[in-house]
Short mmCIF file of C-alpha atoms in Angstrom, two decimals:
data_model
loop_
_atom_site.label_atom_id
_atom_site.label_comp_id
_atom_site.label_asym_id
_atom_site.label_seq_id
_atom_site.Cartn_x
_atom_site.Cartn_y
_atom_site.Cartn_z
CA UNK V 18 33.19 -7.78 20.56
CA UNK V 19 32.74 -4.76 18.55
CA UNK V 20 33.96 -2.18 21.11
CA UNK V 21 33.48 1.53 20.23
CA UNK V 22 36.22 1.49 17.47
CA UNK V 23 34.04 3.57 15.28
CA UNK V 24 34.30 6.59 17.73
CA UNK V 25 38.10 6.43 17.87
CA UNK V 26 39.94 9.32 16.44
CA UNK V 27 40.99 8.58 12.89
CA UNK V 28 43.93 9.23 10.76
CA UNK V 29 43.76 12.27 8.33
CA UNK V 30 41.19 11.64 5.59
CA UNK V 31 42.24 10.62 2.26
CA UNK V 32 41.90 12.67 -1.11
CA UNK V 33 38.28 12.37 -2.92
CA UNK V 34 39.77 12.08 -6.34
CA UNK V 35 37.92 10.02 -8.76
CA UNK V 36 34.64 9.86 -6.76
CA UNK V 37 32.93 12.42 -8.81
CA UNK V 38 33.83 14.78 -5.99
CA UNK V 39 34.11 11.58 -3.96
CA UNK V 40 36.94 9.05 -3.28
CA UNK V 41 37.96 6.43 -5.91
CA UNK V 42 41.42 6.07 -4.86
CA UNK V 43 42.65 3.01 -2.84
CA UNK V 44 42.77 3.19 0.88
CA UNK V 45 46.37 3.09 2.11
CA UNK V 46 46.98 -0.36 3.56
CA UNK V 47 50.21 0.14 5.30
CA UNK V 48 50.45 -2.67 7.98
CA UNK V 49 46.78 -2.84 8.44
CA UNK V 50 45.31 -6.39 8.06
CA UNK V 51 43.30 -7.23 4.87
CA UNK V 52 39.53 -6.33 5.29
CA UNK V 53 37.45 -9.50 4.56
CA UNK V 54 33.57 -10.06 4.83
CA UNK V 55 30.50 -11.71 3.32
CA UNK V 56 27.01 -10.70 2.63
CA UNK V 57 24.61 -9.07 0.34
CA UNK V 58 25.24 -9.28 -3.38
CA UNK V 59 29.10 -9.52 -3.73
CA UNK V 60 30.87 -8.37 -6.60
CA UNK V 61 34.46 -7.91 -7.69
CA UNK V 62 34.50 -6.08 -10.97
CA UNK V 63 38.28 -6.04 -11.40
CA UNK V 64 38.85 -2.44 -10.34
CA UNK V 65 40.76 -3.38 -7.28
CA UNK V 66 37.70 -3.51 -5.08
CA UNK V 67 35.41 -5.95 -3.80
CA UNK V 68 31.66 -4.71 -3.21
CA UNK V 69 28.67 -5.69 -0.95
CA UNK V 70 25.37 -4.54 -2.15
CA UNK V 71 22.55 -4.30 0.09
CA UNK V 72 18.89 -3.33 -1.35
CA UNK V 73 16.37 -5.47 0.97
CA UNK V 74 14.62 -3.81 3.84
CA UNK V 75 16.41 -6.39 6.01
CA UNK V 76 17.92 -6.70 8.35
CA UNK V 77 20.52 -8.42 6.39
CA UNK V 78 23.62 -10.08 7.68
CA UNK V 79 27.21 -8.38 6.86
CA UNK V 80 29.74 -10.85 8.24
CA UNK V 81 33.24 -9.14 8.88
CA UNK V 82 35.71 -12.01 9.26
CA UNK V 83 39.00 -9.76 9.00
CA UNK V 84 38.27 -6.32 10.56
CA UNK V 85 39.85 -2.91 9.36
CA UNK V 86 38.52 -0.06 7.41
CA UNK V 87 36.04 -0.04 4.40
CA UNK V 88 34.16 2.44 2.48
CA UNK V 89 30.58 2.83 3.47
CA UNK V 90 27.97 4.42 0.94
CA UNK V 91 24.26 4.77 2.00
CA UNK V 92 21.18 6.56 0.81
CA UNK V 93 18.16 6.70 2.78
CA UNK V 94 14.65 6.20 1.39
CA UNK V 95 13.61 9.34 -0.46
CA UNK V 96 10.73 11.38 0.84
CA UNK V 97 7.34 11.44 -0.81
CA UNK V 98 5.93 14.43 -2.64
CA UNK V 99 3.33 16.35 -0.64
CA UNK V 100 -0.30 16.00 -1.36
CA UNK V 101 -2.60 18.58 -2.72
CA UNK V 102 -0.19 21.06 -4.62
CA UNK V 103 2.51 20.31 -2.02
CA UNK V 104 6.34 20.37 -2.27
CA UNK V 105 8.76 17.74 -3.56
CA UNK V 106 10.47 14.86 -1.55
CA UNK V 107 14.02 15.08 -0.28
CA UNK V 108 16.81 12.55 0.46
CA UNK V 109 20.13 11.98 2.70
CA UNK V 110 23.25 10.49 1.62
CA UNK V 111 25.99 9.06 4.02
CA UNK V 112 29.62 8.23 2.79
CA UNK V 113 32.77 7.49 4.47
CA UNK V 114 35.89 6.67 2.73
CA UNK V 115 37.76 4.89 5.76
CA UNK V 116 35.26 3.58 8.16
CA UNK V 117 36.38 1.09 10.82
CA UNK V 118 34.60 -2.33 11.46
CA UNK V 119 35.83 -4.72 13.90
CA UNK V 120 35.34 -8.49 12.79
CA UNK V 121 31.96 -9.64 13.68
CA UNK V 122 28.30 -9.81 12.33
CA UNK V 123 26.49 -6.73 11.42
CA UNK V 124 22.84 -6.06 10.55
CA UNK V 125 22.13 -3.80 7.48
CA UNK V 126 18.70 -2.30 7.15
CA UNK V 127 17.84 -0.29 4.06
CA UNK V 128 15.45 2.62 4.21
CA UNK V 129 11.94 2.10 2.78
CA UNK V 130 10.42 4.46 0.32
CA UNK V 131 8.44 7.38 1.65
CA UNK V 132 5.02 7.01 0.23
CA UNK V 133 1.92 9.37 0.62
CA UNK V 134 0.39 8.72 3.79
CA UNK V 135 -2.79 8.45 3.48
CA UNK V 136 -2.50 7.67 -0.26
CA UNK V 137 -3.59 5.19 -2.91
CA UNK V 138 -0.52 2.93 -2.44
CA UNK V 139 -0.02 3.65 1.21
CA UNK V 140 -0.38 -0.13 2.23
CA UNK V 141 1.92 -1.77 2.73
CA UNK V 142 4.08 1.15 3.56
CA UNK V 143 5.59 3.07 6.59
CA UNK V 144 3.90 2.76 9.98
CA UNK V 145 1.17 5.01 10.73
CA UNK V 146 2.30 8.45 11.40
CA UNK V 147 5.35 8.21 9.10
CA UNK V 148 4.12 11.14 7.08
CA UNK V 149 5.70 10.10 3.92
CA UNK V 150 9.19 10.19 5.09
CA UNK V 151 11.73 7.74 3.70
CA UNK V 152 13.12 5.29 6.10
CA UNK V 153 16.77 5.54 7.47
CA UNK V 154 19.57 3.11 6.20
CA UNK V 155 21.77 1.78 8.95
CA UNK V 156 24.53 -0.80 10.06
CA UNK V 157 24.06 -2.13 13.51
CA UNK V 158 26.05 -4.59 15.79
CA UNK V 159 24.18 -6.95 18.03
CA UNK V 160 24.43 -4.35 20.71
CA UNK V 161 24.61 -0.85 19.22
CA UNK V 162 23.51 1.24 16.36
CA UNK V 163 26.87 1.71 14.36
CA UNK V 164 25.87 4.37 11.79
CA UNK V 165 22.67 5.42 9.96
CA UNK V 166 21.81 8.05 7.17
CA UNK V 167 18.74 9.74 8.89
CA UNK V 168 15.31 9.99 7.17
CA UNK V 169 14.64 11.18 3.61
CA UNK V 170 12.10 14.11 4.22
CA UNK V 171 8.62 14.35 2.71
CA UNK V 172 7.47 17.29 0.83
CA UNK V 173 4.70 19.33 2.75
CA UNK V 174 1.20 19.67 1.49
CA UNK V 175 -0.07 23.14 0.79
CA UNK V 176 -2.47 23.08 3.67
CA UNK V 177 0.32 23.01 6.11
CA UNK V 178 1.69 26.18 7.67
CA UNK V 179 4.78 25.96 5.67
CA UNK V 180 2.65 26.04 2.42
CA UNK V 181 3.88 23.41 0.11
CA UNK V 182 7.61 23.63 0.89
CA UNK V 183 9.93 20.92 -0.29
CA UNK V 184 11.68 18.36 1.80
CA UNK V 185 15.22 19.20 2.73
CA UNK V 186 18.18 17.02 1.92
CA UNK V 187 21.81 16.46 3.14
CA UNK V 188 24.85 14.64 2.22
CA UNK V 189 27.19 13.49 5.25
CA UNK V 190 30.76 13.04 3.51
CA UNK V 191 33.50 11.84 6.13
CA UNK V 192 31.53 13.37 8.99
CA UNK V 193 31.01 16.59 7.40
CA UNK V 194 27.13 17.32 6.71
CA UNK V 195 26.09 19.66 3.81
CA UNK V 196 22.48 20.53 4.20
CA UNK V 197 20.31 21.41 1.10
CA UNK V 198 17.08 23.15 1.62
CA UNK V 199 13.86 22.25 0.15
CA UNK V 200 12.39 25.01 -2.05
CA UNK V 201 9.74 27.46 -0.61
CA UNK V 202 6.11 27.10 -1.49
CA UNK V 203 3.24 29.28 -1.75
CA UNK V 204 0.29 28.13 0.31
CA UNK V 205 -1.74 31.47 -0.27
CA UNK V 206 -5.33 30.86 -1.22
CA UNK V 207 -7.07 32.32 -4.31
CA UNK V 208 -6.27 29.52 -6.81
CA UNK V 209 -2.52 30.21 -6.96
CA UNK V 210 -0.95 27.77 -4.61
CA UNK V 211 2.51 26.63 -5.76
CA UNK V 212 4.93 23.87 -4.32
CA UNK V 213 8.79 24.21 -3.70
CA UNK V 214 11.08 21.43 -5.17
CA UNK V 215 12.60 18.76 -2.87
CA UNK V 216 16.33 19.04 -2.06
CA UNK V 217 18.74 16.83 -3.83
CA UNK V 218 22.23 15.60 -2.60
CA UNK V 219 23.79 18.04 -4.87
CA UNK V 220 21.78 20.97 -4.69
CA UNK V 221 18.71 22.71 -2.95
CA UNK V 222 15.25 22.53 -4.16
CA UNK V 223 14.08 25.38 -6.15
CA UNK V 224 11.21 27.90 -4.76
CA UNK V 225 8.15 28.27 -6.56
CA UNK V 226 8.20 30.71 -9.52
CA UNK V 227 11.86 30.21 -10.04
CA UNK V 228 11.52 29.42 -13.68
CA UNK V 229 8.55 31.74 -14.35
CA UNK V 230 5.09 32.76 -13.00
CA UNK V 231 2.82 29.92 -11.68
CA UNK V 232 5.56 27.34 -11.86
CA UNK V 233 6.27 25.02 -9.21
CA UNK V 234 10.06 24.44 -8.00
CA UNK V 235 12.25 21.85 -9.71
CA UNK V 236 13.73 19.43 -7.32
CA UNK V 237 17.48 19.71 -6.16
CA UNK V 238 20.10 18.01 -8.51
CA UNK V 239 21.08 14.40 -8.12
CA UNK V 240 24.62 13.73 -7.33
CA UNK V 241 27.04 11.72 -9.44
CA UNK V 242 29.30 8.88 -7.49
CA UNK V 243 31.01 6.81 -10.37
CA UNK V 244 32.71 4.53 -7.89
CA UNK V 245 29.22 3.26 -6.90
CA UNK V 246 27.67 2.95 -10.43
CA UNK V 247 25.43 0.09 -11.36
CA UNK V 248 27.79 -1.85 -13.59
CA UNK V 249 30.47 -1.86 -10.48
CA UNK V 250 27.96 -2.76 -7.89
CA UNK V 251 26.52 -5.79 -9.71
CA UNK V 252 23.04 -4.38 -10.54
CA UNK V 253 23.52 -2.35 -13.83
CA UNK V 254 19.86 -1.07 -13.51
CA UNK V 255 20.55 0.74 -10.08
CA UNK V 256 22.32 4.11 -10.88
CA UNK V 257 23.88 3.05 -14.22
CA UNK V 258 25.80 6.40 -14.37
CA UNK V 259 26.40 6.76 -10.77
CA UNK V 260 23.60 9.35 -10.13
CA UNK V 261 21.72 9.01 -6.52
CA UNK V 262 19.31 11.24 -4.79
CA UNK V 263 17.54 13.49 -6.97
CA UNK V 264 14.71 15.92 -5.55
CA UNK V 265 11.24 15.73 -6.36
CA UNK V 266 9.27 18.50 -8.16
CA UNK V 267 6.65 20.84 -6.61
CA UNK V 268 3.00 20.81 -7.76
CA UNK V 269 0.92 23.55 -8.95
CA UNK V 270 -2.74 24.74 -9.00
CA UNK V 271 -4.18 27.27 -11.39
CA UNK V 272 -3.71 27.84 -14.28
CA UNK V 273 -1.20 25.11 -15.10
CA UNK V 274 -2.48 22.59 -12.76
CA UNK V 275 0.28 20.19 -12.82
CA UNK V 276 1.99 17.71 -10.46
CA UNK V 277 5.95 17.35 -9.91
CA UNK V 278 7.96 14.59 -11.45
CA UNK V 279 10.00 12.21 -9.26
CA UNK V 280 13.73 12.40 -8.92
CA UNK V 281 15.41 10.05 -11.32
CA UNK V 282 18.71 8.13 -12.17
CA UNK V 283 20.11 11.03 -14.34
CA UNK V 284 21.44 14.52 -13.60
CA UNK V 285 18.29 16.25 -14.34
CA UNK V 286 16.28 17.73 -11.56
CA UNK V 287 12.81 16.64 -10.30
CA UNK V 288 10.55 19.04 -12.48
CA UNK V 289 6.79 19.63 -13.58
CA UNK V 290 4.61 18.16 -16.25
CA UNK V 291 3.70 14.92 -14.94
CA UNK V 292 -0.09 15.31 -15.14
CA UNK V 293 -2.95 17.13 -13.72
CA UNK V 294 -3.10 15.40 -10.36
CA UNK V 295 -0.92 12.53 -9.22
CA UNK V 296 2.86 13.30 -8.42
CA UNK V 297 5.60 11.22 -10.37
CA UNK V 298 7.08 8.52 -8.54
CA UNK V 299 10.95 8.41 -8.06
CA UNK V 300 12.46 5.78 -10.56
CA UNK V 301 14.11 3.51 -10.49
CA UNK V 302 14.34 2.12 -6.76
CA UNK V 303 17.38 2.27 -4.56
CA UNK V 304 18.58 5.70 -5.44
CA UNK V 305 17.05 7.39 -2.40
CA UNK V 306 15.35 10.03 -4.66
CA UNK V 307 12.41 12.12 -3.84
CA UNK V 308 8.77 11.68 -5.08
CA UNK V 309 7.07 14.67 -7.08
CA UNK V 310 4.36 16.42 -5.37
CA UNK V 311 0.57 16.13 -6.15
CA UNK V 312 -0.95 18.92 -8.29
CA UNK V 313 -4.68 20.12 -7.88
CA UNK V 314 -7.45 22.71 -8.57
CA UNK V 315 -9.41 24.45 -6.11
CA UNK V 316 -12.81 23.05 -5.78
CA UNK V 317 -12.29 20.36 -8.39
CA UNK V 318 -9.84 17.57 -7.55
CA UNK V 319 -6.46 17.14 -5.43
CA UNK V 320 -3.76 14.70 -6.21
CA UNK V 321 -1.71 12.68 -4.00
CA UNK V 322 2.27 13.10 -3.90
CA UNK V 323 4.40 10.48 -5.74
CA UNK V 324 6.35 8.06 -4.13
CA UNK V 325 10.09 8.29 -3.03
CA UNK V 326 12.73 5.55 -3.96
CA UNK V 327 13.92 3.18 -1.52
CA UNK V 328 17.32 3.31 0.07
CA UNK V 329 20.61 1.31 -0.52
CA UNK V 330 23.77 0.14 1.34
CA UNK V 331 27.06 -0.16 -0.46
CA UNK V 332 30.33 -1.43 1.19
CA UNK V 333 33.57 -1.71 -0.69
CA UNK V 334 37.20 -2.26 0.24
CA UNK V 335 40.52 -3.04 -1.62
CA UNK V 336 41.45 -6.61 -2.73
CA UNK V 337 44.74 -7.93 -3.61
#
């Protein structure tokens, strides 16, 4: 029923003006049929588009009654911060400004937030072995996976060979992937371990000591997408200014002994100063942001990393 229309060569991509570096311009309709669908939280805010918002883990039905092309905006769940002076969590964005969907019923699955594993709130949480990665957000037909974001990567604990590196991130815009590395951590002993920041969808995570001696790395910047801001998508508390996907901050050991903050809803990065042990959770939910890393002190106490933020799927198309 759905064929393989999403694999066909598409016409040239439209301009990205108004998307905050993205696409707010209307799709060129020509003789194409009007796209029509139902499912999720439906909103028509009066800007020429109808929105379908999905925030539940799902799978949730999305029923396309009039096939054609639509815009798809998805964030994975953000990765958790690494435990014990680890790195901050990363995230993944997928966006396409003219995605083809045939008439039929699709399943929307929103990625779960990455939680520290094991950790104080790891139950319920991701399945055993998930390592704190955020879950992939996806659209599926009854017979095939249509498109997905991929995972939001967790930060590494300082005991790993990578020494507290932040989780990497990426954004996939109209089929072009731009990666953002997690910041480098310092896993050396002697009471001076430091974590790197997690990547955001608008920038790489900082390496340790970027902001000065004995400093963990800030998380990479969130990206602003005003076409998918909370007031437009029918949930003002989600991305009220359109910021998604901030990286979590890295943790530190001696002498500052702090944990990283989680990625948030603003332009600011994940950073330092959450407290002596437990990493800050990304907030609010459904931004796909990474969690802050845990801090610690050799021979005293080690902290768990903070949870990432759950993902989101938003589909919009022009209406008459």
